[in-house]
Amino acid sequence: MRVLGIETSCDETGIALFDTEKGLLAHELYSQIAVHSEYGGVVPELASRDHVRKILPLIQSVMDTAGVTAADIDGIAYTSGPGLVGALMVGASVGRSLAYAWKIPSVGVHHMEGHLLAPMLEENPPPFPFVALLVSGGHTQLVKVEGIGRYQLLGESLDDAAGEAFDKAAKMLDLDYPGGPHIAKLAEHGVSGRFTFPRPMVDRPGLDFSFSGLKTYTLNTVAKHKGPSGLPDEQTCADIARAFEEAVVATLVIKCRRALEATGYKRLIIAGGVSANKRLRQELEVALAKIHASVFYARHEFCTDNGAMIAYAGAQRLAAGMTEPLPINVTPRWPLESLPPLDASSTDD
């Protein structure tokens, strides 16, 4: 089965073609970072308009690269939530309309299920069951995964997502949007130990997160050390970035280890934009080795939003016989646990 995947949940237009026998055939991604950077964050209306401009040319480009025509495509998967409602409507409308015109089935895909399954695109994907850390600009969640659609939320952020906290901390240091890569790059020049930022909610039981207090602590530290320019000197900015990154990473690592110990699982996958952070990957590998557990993640290009993960997730559900009715629906807020399970995807540990 060849499935065309369409991702338009936020500020990236991702298109991919996945074959259930041959794997990923082609994929392309257009990022709107340049559009939104001057605003310091995503402007929903601008995002929707840019998706309209880019989606059809990208679909044609992916089909040309894969050497296929409409007659060679067996199904279409598109992100139907969660996300920005206008952006979601662009992808859903195009996906559903093409499916109707081409007389093939289509299915709406949960954006976070796409992220969760992105490591399955690698050569050695993790078998079920496992714990998933979904960490991005919009979500920070720990999920117990027994199979596709068999999810139990173990913990989540009670306020800001980790990626959002990175963006806001970067803005405090006058760094460009999106903030995560810029904080990480600046932190490489920082001195560890000069500042010690709090590890929120690690001193209490449970697997929930909170990053708003860490954001406030960062703001106060920047204000305390600011110079004539309104910012701390260059080295102090690097030291603050290092302390902030270390605090976020340590918090995520502690909670991941706690989740594995609670479930008894020995496999962790991390997905979402923040999963590309080098320090997070290094610290997780060290911490999990101590409890004889393994960590898996998608390749760097599939950590952020992309069409490949949607094509893969959609292919699994289409192969199981799931399809969408004719009306076009999107769900900006959509609990991951509400998805129907595909029982055949589960295995024993």
CSV table of N, CA and C in Angstrom, one decimal, residues 86-240:
chain,number,residue,atom,x,y,z
A,86,GLY,N,-6.8,26.5,11.6
A,86,GLY,CA,-6.7,26.9,10.2
A,86,GLY,C,-5.7,26.1,9.4
A,87,ALA,N,-4.5,25.9,10.0
A,87,ALA,CA,-3.5,25.1,9.4
A,87,ALA,C,-4.0,23.6,9.2
A,88,LEU,N,-4.7,23.1,10.2
A,88,LEU,CA,-5.2,21.7,10.0
A,88,LEU,C,-6.2,21.6,8.9
A,89,MET,N,-7.0,22.6,8.8
A,89,MET,CA,-8.1,22.6,7.7
A,89,MET,C,-7.5,22.6,6.3
A,90,VAL,N,-6.3,23.3,6.1
A,90,VAL,CA,-5.7,23.3,4.8
A,90,VAL,C,-5.3,21.8,4.4
A,91,GLY,N,-4.6,21.1,5.3
A,91,GLY,CA,-4.1,19.8,5.0
A,91,GLY,C,-5.3,18.8,4.9
A,92,ALA,N,-6.3,18.9,5.8
A,92,ALA,CA,-7.4,18.0,5.8
A,92,ALA,C,-8.3,18.2,4.5
A,93,SER,N,-8.5,19.5,4.1
A,93,SER,CA,-9.3,19.8,2.9
A,93,SER,C,-8.6,19.3,1.7
A,94,VAL,N,-7.3,19.5,1.5
A,94,VAL,CA,-6.6,19.0,0.4
A,94,VAL,C,-6.5,17.5,0.4
A,95,GLY,N,-6.2,16.9,1.5
A,95,GLY,CA,-6.1,15.4,1.6
A,95,GLY,C,-7.4,14.7,1.3
A,96,ARG,N,-8.5,15.3,1.9
A,96,ARG,CA,-9.8,14.6,1.7
A,96,ARG,C,-10.3,14.8,0.3
A,97,SER,N,-10.0,16.0,-0.3
A,97,SER,CA,-10.5,16.3,-1.7
A,97,SER,C,-9.7,15.4,-2.7
A,98,LEU,N,-8.4,15.3,-2.5
A,98,LEU,CA,-7.7,14.4,-3.4
A,98,LEU,C,-8.2,13.0,-3.3
A,99,ALA,N,-8.4,12.5,-2.1
A,99,ALA,CA,-8.9,11.1,-1.9
A,99,ALA,C,-10.2,10.9,-2.7
A,100,TYR,N,-11.1,11.9,-2.6
A,100,TYR,CA,-12.4,11.9,-3.2
A,100,TYR,C,-12.2,11.8,-4.7
A,101,ALA,N,-11.4,12.7,-5.3
A,101,ALA,CA,-11.1,12.8,-6.7
A,101,ALA,C,-10.5,11.6,-7.2
A,102,TRP,N,-9.5,11.0,-6.5
A,102,TRP,CA,-8.8,9.8,-6.9
A,102,TRP,C,-9.5,8.5,-6.6
A,103,LYS,N,-10.6,8.6,-5.8
A,103,LYS,CA,-11.4,7.4,-5.4
A,103,LYS,C,-10.6,6.4,-4.6
A,104,ILE,N,-9.9,7.0,-3.6
A,104,ILE,CA,-9.1,6.2,-2.7
A,104,ILE,C,-9.5,6.6,-1.3
A,105,PRO,N,-9.2,5.7,-0.3
A,105,PRO,CA,-9.5,6.0,1.1
A,105,PRO,C,-8.6,7.0,1.7
A,106,SER,N,-9.1,7.7,2.7
A,106,SER,CA,-8.2,8.7,3.5
A,106,SER,C,-8.5,8.5,4.9
A,107,VAL,N,-7.5,9.0,5.7
A,107,VAL,CA,-7.7,8.8,7.2
A,107,VAL,C,-7.0,10.0,7.9
A,108,GLY,N,-7.6,10.6,8.9
A,108,GLY,CA,-7.0,11.6,9.7
A,108,GLY,C,-6.1,11.0,10.7
A,109,VAL,N,-4.9,11.6,10.9
A,109,VAL,CA,-3.9,11.1,11.8
A,109,VAL,C,-3.7,12.0,13.0
A,110,HIS,N,-3.6,11.5,14.2
A,110,HIS,CA,-3.3,12.3,15.4
A,110,HIS,C,-1.8,12.7,15.3
A,111,HIS,N,-1.5,14.0,15.4
A,111,HIS,CA,-0.2,14.5,15.2
A,111,HIS,C,0.8,13.9,16.1
A,112,MET,N,0.4,13.7,17.4
A,112,MET,CA,1.4,13.1,18.4
A,112,MET,C,1.6,11.6,18.2
A,113,GLU,N,0.6,10.9,17.6
A,113,GLU,CA,0.8,9.5,17.2
A,113,GLU,C,1.8,9.5,16.1
A,114,GLY,N,1.8,10.4,15.2
A,114,GLY,CA,2.8,10.5,14.2
A,114,GLY,C,4.2,10.6,14.8
A,115,HIS,N,4.4,11.6,15.7
A,115,HIS,CA,5.7,11.7,16.4
A,115,HIS,C,6.1,10.4,17.1
A,116,LEU,N,5.1,9.9,17.8
A,116,LEU,CA,5.4,8.7,18.6
A,116,LEU,C,5.9,7.5,17.7
A,117,LEU,N,5.4,7.4,16.5
A,117,LEU,CA,5.7,6.3,15.6
A,117,LEU,C,6.9,6.7,14.7
A,118,ALA,N,7.4,7.9,14.7
A,118,ALA,CA,8.5,8.3,13.8
A,118,ALA,C,9.7,7.4,13.9
A,119,PRO,N,10.1,6.9,15.1
A,119,PRO,CA,11.2,6.0,15.2
A,119,PRO,C,11.0,4.7,14.4
A,120,MET,N,9.8,4.4,14.1
A,120,MET,CA,9.5,3.1,13.3
A,120,MET,C,10.0,3.2,11.9
A,121,LEU,N,10.4,4.4,11.4
A,121,LEU,CA,10.9,4.6,10.1
A,121,LEU,C,12.4,4.3,10.0
A,122,GLU,N,13.0,4.0,11.1
A,122,GLU,CA,14.4,3.7,11.1
A,122,GLU,C,14.7,2.2,10.8
A,123,GLU,N,15.9,1.9,10.6
A,123,GLU,CA,16.3,0.5,10.2
A,123,GLU,C,16.0,-0.5,11.3
A,124,ASN,N,16.2,-0.1,12.5
A,124,ASN,CA,16.0,-1.0,13.7
A,124,ASN,C,15.0,-0.4,14.6
A,125,PRO,N,13.7,-0.4,14.3
A,125,PRO,CA,12.7,0.2,15.1
A,125,PRO,C,12.5,-0.5,16.4
A,126,PRO,N,12.1,0.2,17.5
A,126,PRO,CA,11.9,-0.5,18.8
A,126,PRO,C,10.6,-1.3,18.7
A,127,PRO,N,10.7,-2.5,19.3
A,127,PRO,CA,9.4,-3.3,19.4
A,127,PRO,C,8.6,-2.8,20.5
A,128,PHE,N,7.3,-3.1,20.4
A,128,PHE,CA,6.4,-2.7,21.5
A,128,PHE,C,6.6,-3.8,22.7
A,129,PRO,N,6.3,-3.4,23.9
A,129,PRO,CA,5.9,-2.1,24.4
A,129,PRO,C,7.1,-1.2,24.8
A,130,PHE,N,6.8,0.1,25.0
A,130,PHE,CA,7.8,1.0,25.4
A,130,PHE,C,7.2,2.2,26.1
A,131,VAL,N,8.0,3.1,26.7
A,131,VAL,CA,7.6,4.4,27.1
A,131,VAL,C,8.0,5.4,26.1
A,132,ALA,N,7.1,6.3,25.8
A,132,ALA,CA,7.5,7.4,24.9
A,132,ALA,C,7.5,8.8,25.6
A,133,LEU,N,8.6,9.5,25.3
A,133,LEU,CA,8.6,10.9,25.7
A,133,LEU,C,8.4,11.7,24.5
A,134,LEU,N,7.2,12.4,24.5
A,134,LEU,CA,6.9,13.3,23.4
A,134,LEU,C,7.1,14.7,23.8
A,135,VAL,N,8.1,15.4,23.2
A,135,VAL,CA,8.6,16.6,23.8
A,135,VAL,C,8.9,17.6,22.6
A,136,SER,N,8.0,18.7,22.6
A,136,SER,CA,8.1,19.6,21.5
A,136,SER,C,7.7,21.0,22.0
A,137,GLY,N,7.4,21.9,21.0
A,137,GLY,CA,7.0,23.2,21.4
A,137,GLY,C,5.6,23.3,21.9
A,138,GLY,N,4.8,22.3,21.6
A,138,GLY,CA,3.4,22.3,22.1
A,138,GLY,C,3.1,21.2,23.1
A,139,HIS,N,3.9,20.2,23.3
A,139,HIS,CA,3.6,19.1,24.1
A,139,HIS,C,4.8,18.6,24.9
A,140,THR,N,4.6,18.2,26.1
A,140,THR,CA,5.6,17.4,26.9
A,140,THR,C,4.8,16.3,27.6
A,141,GLN,N,4.9,15.1,27.1
A,141,GLN,CA,4.1,14.0,27.7
A,141,GLN,C,5.0,12.7,27.8
A,142,LEU,N,4.7,12.0,28.8
A,142,LEU,CA,5.2,10.6,29.0
A,142,LEU,C,4.0,9.7,28.7
A,143,VAL,N,4.2,8.7,27.8
A,143,VAL,CA,3.1,7.8,27.4
A,143,VAL,C,3.6,6.4,27.5
A,144,LYS,N,2.7,5.6,28.1
A,144,LYS,CA,2.9,4.1,28.1
A,144,LYS,C,2.3,3.6,26.8
A,145,VAL,N,3.2,2.9,26.0
A,145,VAL,CA,2.7,2.4,24.7
A,145,VAL,C,2.8,0.9,24.6
A,146,GLU,N,1.6,0.3,24.5
A,146,GLU,CA,1.6,-1.2,24.4
A,146,GLU,C,1.4,-1.6,22.9
A,147,GLY,N,1.0,-0.7,22.1
A,147,GLY,CA,0.8,-1.0,20.7
A,147,GLY,C,0.2,0.2,20.0
A,148,ILE,N,0.0,0.2,18.7
A,148,ILE,CA,-0.5,1.4,18.0
A,148,ILE,C,-2.0,1.6,18.5
A,149,GLY,N,-2.2,2.8,19.1
A,149,GLY,CA,-3.5,3.1,19.6
A,149,GLY,C,-3.7,2.6,21.0
A,150,ARG,N,-2.8,2.0,21.6
A,150,ARG,CA,-2.9,1.5,23.0
A,150,ARG,C,-2.0,2.3,23.8
A,151,TYR,N,-2.5,3.5,24.2
A,151,TYR,CA,-1.7,4.5,24.9
A,151,TYR,C,-2.3,4.8,26.3
A,152,GLN,N,-1.4,5.0,27.2
A,152,GLN,CA,-1.8,5.5,28.6
A,152,GLN,C,-0.9,6.7,28.9
A,153,LEU,N,-1.5,7.8,29.2
A,153,LEU,CA,-0.8,9.0,29.6
A,153,LEU,C,-0.3,8.8,31.0
A,154,LEU,N,1.0,8.9,31.2
A,154,LEU,CA,1.6,8.8,32.5
A,154,LEU,C,1.9,10.1,33.1
A,155,GLY,N,2.2,11.1,32.3
A,155,GLY,CA,2.4,12.5,32.9
A,155,GLY,C,2.6,13.5,31.7
A,156,GLU,N,2.3,14.7,32.1
A,156,GLU,CA,2.4,15.8,31.0
A,156,GLU,C,2.7,17.1,31.7
A,157,SER,N,3.1,18.1,30.9
A,157,SER,CA,3.3,19.4,31.5
A,157,SER,C,2.0,20.1,32.0
A,158,LEU,N,2.1,20.6,33.1
A,158,LEU,CA,0.9,21.3,33.7
A,158,LEU,C,0.8,22.8,33.2
A,159,ASP,N,1.9,23.2,32.5
A,159,ASP,CA,1.8,24.6,32.0
A,159,ASP,C,2.6,24.6,30.6
A,160,ASP,N,3.7,25.3,30.6
A,160,ASP,CA,4.5,25.3,29.3
A,160,ASP,C,5.1,24.0,28.9
A,161,ALA,N,5.1,23.7,27.6
A,161,ALA,CA,5.8,22.6,27.1
A,161,ALA,C,7.3,22.9,27.1
A,162,ALA,N,8.1,21.9,27.1
A,162,ALA,CA,9.6,22.1,27.2
A,162,ALA,C,10.1,23.0,26.0
A,163,GLY,N,9.6,22.7,24.8
A,163,GLY,CA,10.0,23.4,23.6
A,163,GLY,C,9.5,24.9,23.7
A,164,GLU,N,8.3,25.1,24.3
A,164,GLU,CA,7.9,26.5,24.4
A,164,GLU,C,8.8,27.2,25.4
A,165,ALA,N,9.2,26.5,26.5
A,165,ALA,CA,10.1,27.1,27.5
A,165,ALA,C,11.4,27.5,26.8
A,166,PHE,N,11.9,26.6,25.9
A,166,PHE,CA,13.2,26.9,25.2
A,166,PHE,C,13.0,28.2,24.4
A,167,ASP,N,11.9,28.3,23.7
A,167,ASP,CA,11.6,29.5,22.9
A,167,ASP,C,11.6,30.8,23.7
A,168,LYS,N,10.9,30.7,24.8
A,168,LYS,CA,10.8,31.9,25.7
A,168,LYS,C,12.1,32.3,26.3
A,169,ALA,N,12.9,31.3,26.7
A,169,ALA,CA,14.2,31.6,27.3
A,169,ALA,C,15.1,32.2,26.2
A,170,ALA,N,15.0,31.7,25.0
A,170,ALA,CA,15.8,32.3,23.9
A,170,ALA,C,15.4,33.7,23.7
A,171,LYS,N,14.2,34.0,23.8
A,171,LYS,CA,13.7,35.4,23.6
A,171,LYS,C,14.3,36.3,24.7
A,172,MET,N,14.4,35.8,25.9
A,172,MET,CA,14.9,36.6,27.0
A,172,MET,C,16.4,36.9,26.7
A,173,LEU,N,17.1,36.1,26.0
A,173,LEU,CA,18.5,36.3,25.7
A,173,LEU,C,18.7,36.9,24.3
A,174,ASP,N,17.6,37.3,23.7
A,174,ASP,CA,17.6,38.0,22.4
A,174,ASP,C,18.1,37.1,21.3
A,175,LEU,N,17.7,35.8,21.4
A,175,LEU,CA,18.1,34.8,20.3
A,175,LEU,C,16.9,34.6,19.4
A,176,ASP,N,17.2,34.1,18.2
A,176,ASP,CA,16.2,34.0,17.2
A,176,ASP,C,15.2,32.9,17.5
A,177,TYR,N,14.1,32.9,16.8
A,177,TYR,CA,13.1,31.8,16.9
A,177,TYR,C,13.3,30.9,15.7
A,178,PRO,N,13.1,29.5,16.0
A,178,PRO,CA,12.8,28.9,17.2
A,178,PRO,C,14.0,28.8,18.2
A,179,GLY,N,13.7,28.8,19.4
A,179,GLY,CA,14.8,29.0,20.4
A,179,GLY,C,15.6,27.8,20.8
A,180,GLY,N,15.1,26.6,20.6
A,180,GLY,CA,15.8,25.4,21.1
A,180,GLY,C,17.2,25.3,20.5
A,181,PRO,N,17.3,25.3,19.2
A,181,PRO,CA,18.7,25.1,18.6
A,181,PRO,C,19.6,26.3,19.0
A,182,HIS,N,19.1,27.5,19.1
A,182,HIS,CA,20.0,28.6,19.5
A,182,HIS,C,20.4,28.6,20.9
A,183,ILE,N,19.5,28.2,21.8
A,183,ILE,CA,19.9,28.0,23.2
A,183,ILE,C,21.0,26.9,23.3
A,184,ALA,N,20.8,25.8,22.6
A,184,ALA,CA,21.8,24.7,22.6
A,184,ALA,C,23.1,25.1,22.1
A,185,LYS,N,23.1,25.9,21.0
A,185,LYS,CA,24.4,26.3,20.4
A,185,LYS,C,25.1,27.3,21.4
A,186,LEU,N,24.4,28.2,22.0
A,186,LEU,CA,25.0,29.1,22.9
A,186,LEU,C,25.5,28.4,24.2
A,187,ALA,N,24.7,27.4,24.6
A,187,ALA,CA,25.1,26.7,25.8
A,187,ALA,C,26.4,25.9,25.7
A,188,GLU,N,26.8,25.6,24.5
A,188,GLU,CA,28.1,24.9,24.3
A,188,GLU,C,29.3,25.8,24.7
A,189,HIS,N,29.1,27.1,24.8
A,189,HIS,CA,30.1,28.0,25.2
A,189,HIS,C,30.0,28.4,26.7
A,190,GLY,N,28.9,27.9,27.3
A,190,GLY,CA,28.7,28.2,28.7
A,190,GLY,C,29.5,27.4,29.7
A,191,VAL,N,29.7,28.0,30.9
A,191,VAL,CA,30.4,27.3,32.0
A,191,VAL,C,29.4,26.6,32.9
A,192,SER,N,29.5,25.3,33.0
A,192,SER,CA,28.6,24.5,33.8
A,192,SER,C,28.9,24.8,35.3
A,193,GLY,N,27.9,25.1,36.1
A,193,GLY,CA,28.0,25.2,37.5
A,193,GLY,C,28.0,26.7,37.9
A,194,ARG,N,28.2,27.6,37.0
A,194,ARG,CA,28.2,29.0,37.4
A,194,ARG,C,26.8,29.4,37.9
A,195,PHE,N,25.8,28.9,37.2
A,195,PHE,CA,24.4,29.1,37.7
A,195,PHE,C,23.8,27.7,37.8
A,196,THR,N,23.0,27.5,38.8
A,196,THR,CA,22.2,26.3,39.1
A,196,THR,C,20.8,26.6,39.1
A,197,PHE,N,20.1,26.2,38.0
A,197,PHE,CA,18.6,26.4,37.9
A,197,PHE,C,17.9,25.3,38.5
A,198,PRO,N,16.7,25.5,39.0
A,198,PRO,CA,15.9,24.5,39.7
A,198,PRO,C,15.4,23.4,38.7
A,199,ARG,N,15.3,22.2,39.2
A,199,ARG,CA,14.7,21.1,38.4
A,199,ARG,C,13.3,20.9,38.9
A,200,PRO,N,12.3,21.5,38.2
A,200,PRO,CA,10.9,21.6,38.7
A,200,PRO,C,10.3,20.2,38.8
A,201,MET,N,9.6,20.0,39.9
A,201,MET,CA,8.7,18.9,40.3
A,201,MET,C,9.5,17.6,40.3
A,202,VAL,N,10.8,17.5,40.5
A,202,VAL,CA,11.5,16.3,40.6
A,202,VAL,C,11.6,15.8,42.1
A,203,ASP,N,11.2,16.7,43.0
A,203,ASP,CA,11.3,16.4,44.4
A,203,ASP,C,10.0,15.9,45.0
A,204,ARG,N,9.1,15.6,44.1
A,204,ARG,CA,7.8,15.0,44.5
A,204,ARG,C,7.4,13.8,43.6
A,205,PRO,N,6.6,12.9,44.1
A,205,PRO,CA,6.2,11.8,43.3
A,205,PRO,C,5.4,12.2,42.1
A,206,GLY,N,5.4,11.3,41.1
A,206,GLY,CA,4.6,11.6,39.9
A,206,GLY,C,5.4,11.9,38.7
A,207,LEU,N,4.8,11.9,37.5
A,207,LEU,CA,5.5,12.1,36.3
A,207,LEU,C,5.0,13.3,35.5
A,208,ASP,N,4.4,14.2,36.2
A,208,ASP,CA,4.0,15.5,35.5
A,208,ASP,C,5.2,16.4,35.5
A,209,PHE,N,5.1,17.4,34.6
A,209,PHE,CA,6.1,18.4,34.4
A,209,PHE,C,5.6,19.8,34.6
A,210,SER,N,6.5,20.8,34.9
A,210,SER,CA,6.1,22.2,35.0
A,210,SER,C,7.4,23.0,34.6
A,211,PHE,N,7.2,23.8,33.6
A,211,PHE,CA,8.4,24.6,33.2
A,211,PHE,C,8.2,26.1,33.3
A,212,SER,N,7.0,26.6,33.8
A,212,SER,CA,6.8,28.0,33.9
A,212,SER,C,7.7,28.6,35.0
A,213,GLY,N,7.9,27.9,36.1
A,213,GLY,CA,8.8,28.4,37.2
A,213,GLY,C,10.2,28.6,36.7
A,214,LEU,N,10.7,27.6,35.9
A,214,LEU,CA,12.0,27.7,35.4
A,214,LEU,C,12.2,28.9,34.4
A,215,LYS,N,11.1,29.1,33.7
A,215,LYS,CA,11.1,30.3,32.8
A,215,LYS,C,11.2,31.6,33.6
A,216,THR,N,10.5,31.7,34.7
A,216,THR,CA,10.6,32.9,35.5
A,216,THR,C,12.0,33.0,36.2
A,217,TYR,N,12.5,31.9,36.6
A,217,TYR,CA,13.9,31.9,37.2
A,217,TYR,C,14.9,32.4,36.2
A,218,THR,N,14.7,32.0,34.9
A,218,THR,CA,15.6,32.5,33.9
A,218,THR,C,15.5,34.0,33.7
A,219,LEU,N,14.3,34.4,33.6
A,219,LEU,CA,14.0,35.8,33.4
A,219,LEU,C,14.6,36.7,34.6
A,220,ASN,N,14.5,36.2,35.8
A,220,ASN,CA,15.1,36.9,36.9
A,220,ASN,C,16.6,36.9,36.9
A,221,THR,N,17.2,35.8,36.4
A,221,THR,CA,18.7,35.7,36.3
A,221,THR,C,19.2,36.7,35.3
A,222,VAL,N,18.5,36.7,34.1
A,222,VAL,CA,18.9,37.7,33.1
A,222,VAL,C,18.8,39.1,33.6
A,223,ALA,N,17.7,39.4,34.3
A,223,ALA,CA,17.5,40.8,34.8
A,223,ALA,C,18.6,41.2,35.8
A,224,LYS,N,19.0,40.2,36.6
A,224,LYS,CA,20.0,40.5,37.7
A,224,LYS,C,21.3,40.8,37.1
A,225,HIS,N,21.7,40.2,36.0
A,225,HIS,CA,23.0,40.4,35.4
A,225,HIS,C,23.1,41.2,34.2
A,226,LYS,N,22.0,41.9,33.9
A,226,LYS,CA,22.0,42.7,32.6
A,226,LYS,C,23.0,43.9,32.7
A,227,GLY,N,23.5,44.2,31.6
A,227,GLY,CA,24.5,45.4,31.5
A,227,GLY,C,23.8,46.5,30.8
A,228,PRO,N,24.7,47.5,30.3
A,228,PRO,CA,24.2,48.7,29.6
A,228,PRO,C,23.3,48.4,28.4
A,229,SER,N,23.5,47.3,27.7
A,229,SER,CA,22.8,46.9,26.5
A,229,SER,C,21.4,46.4,26.8
A,230,GLY,N,21.1,46.1,28.1
A,230,GLY,CA,19.9,45.5,28.5
A,230,GLY,C,20.0,44.0,28.6
A,231,LEU,N,21.1,43.5,28.3
A,231,LEU,CA,21.4,42.0,28.4
A,231,LEU,C,22.7,41.8,29.2
A,232,PRO,N,22.8,40.6,29.8
A,232,PRO,CA,24.1,40.3,30.4
A,232,PRO,C,25.2,40.2,29.3
A,233,ASP,N,26.5,40.2,29.7
A,233,ASP,CA,27.6,40.1,28.8
A,233,ASP,C,27.5,38.8,28.1
A,234,GLU,N,28.3,38.6,27.0
A,234,GLU,CA,28.2,37.4,26.2
A,234,GLU,C,28.4,36.1,26.9
A,235,GLN,N,29.5,36.1,27.8
A,235,GLN,CA,29.8,34.9,28.5
A,235,GLN,C,28.7,34.6,29.5
A,236,THR,N,28.1,35.6,30.2
A,236,THR,CA,27.0,35.3,31.1
A,236,THR,C,25.8,34.8,30.4
A,237,CYS,N,25.5,35.3,29.2
A,237,CYS,CA,24.4,34.8,28.4
A,237,CYS,C,24.6,33.3,28.1
A,238,ALA,N,25.8,32.9,27.8
A,238,ALA,CA,26.1,31.5,27.5
A,238,ALA,C,26.0,30.7,28.7
A,239,ASP,N,26.4,31.2,29.9
A,239,ASP,CA,26.3,30.5,31.1
A,239,ASP,C,24.9,30.3,31.5
A,240,ILE,N,24.0,31.3,31.3
A,240,ILE,CA,22.6,31.2,31.6
A,240,ILE,C,22.0,30.1,30.7
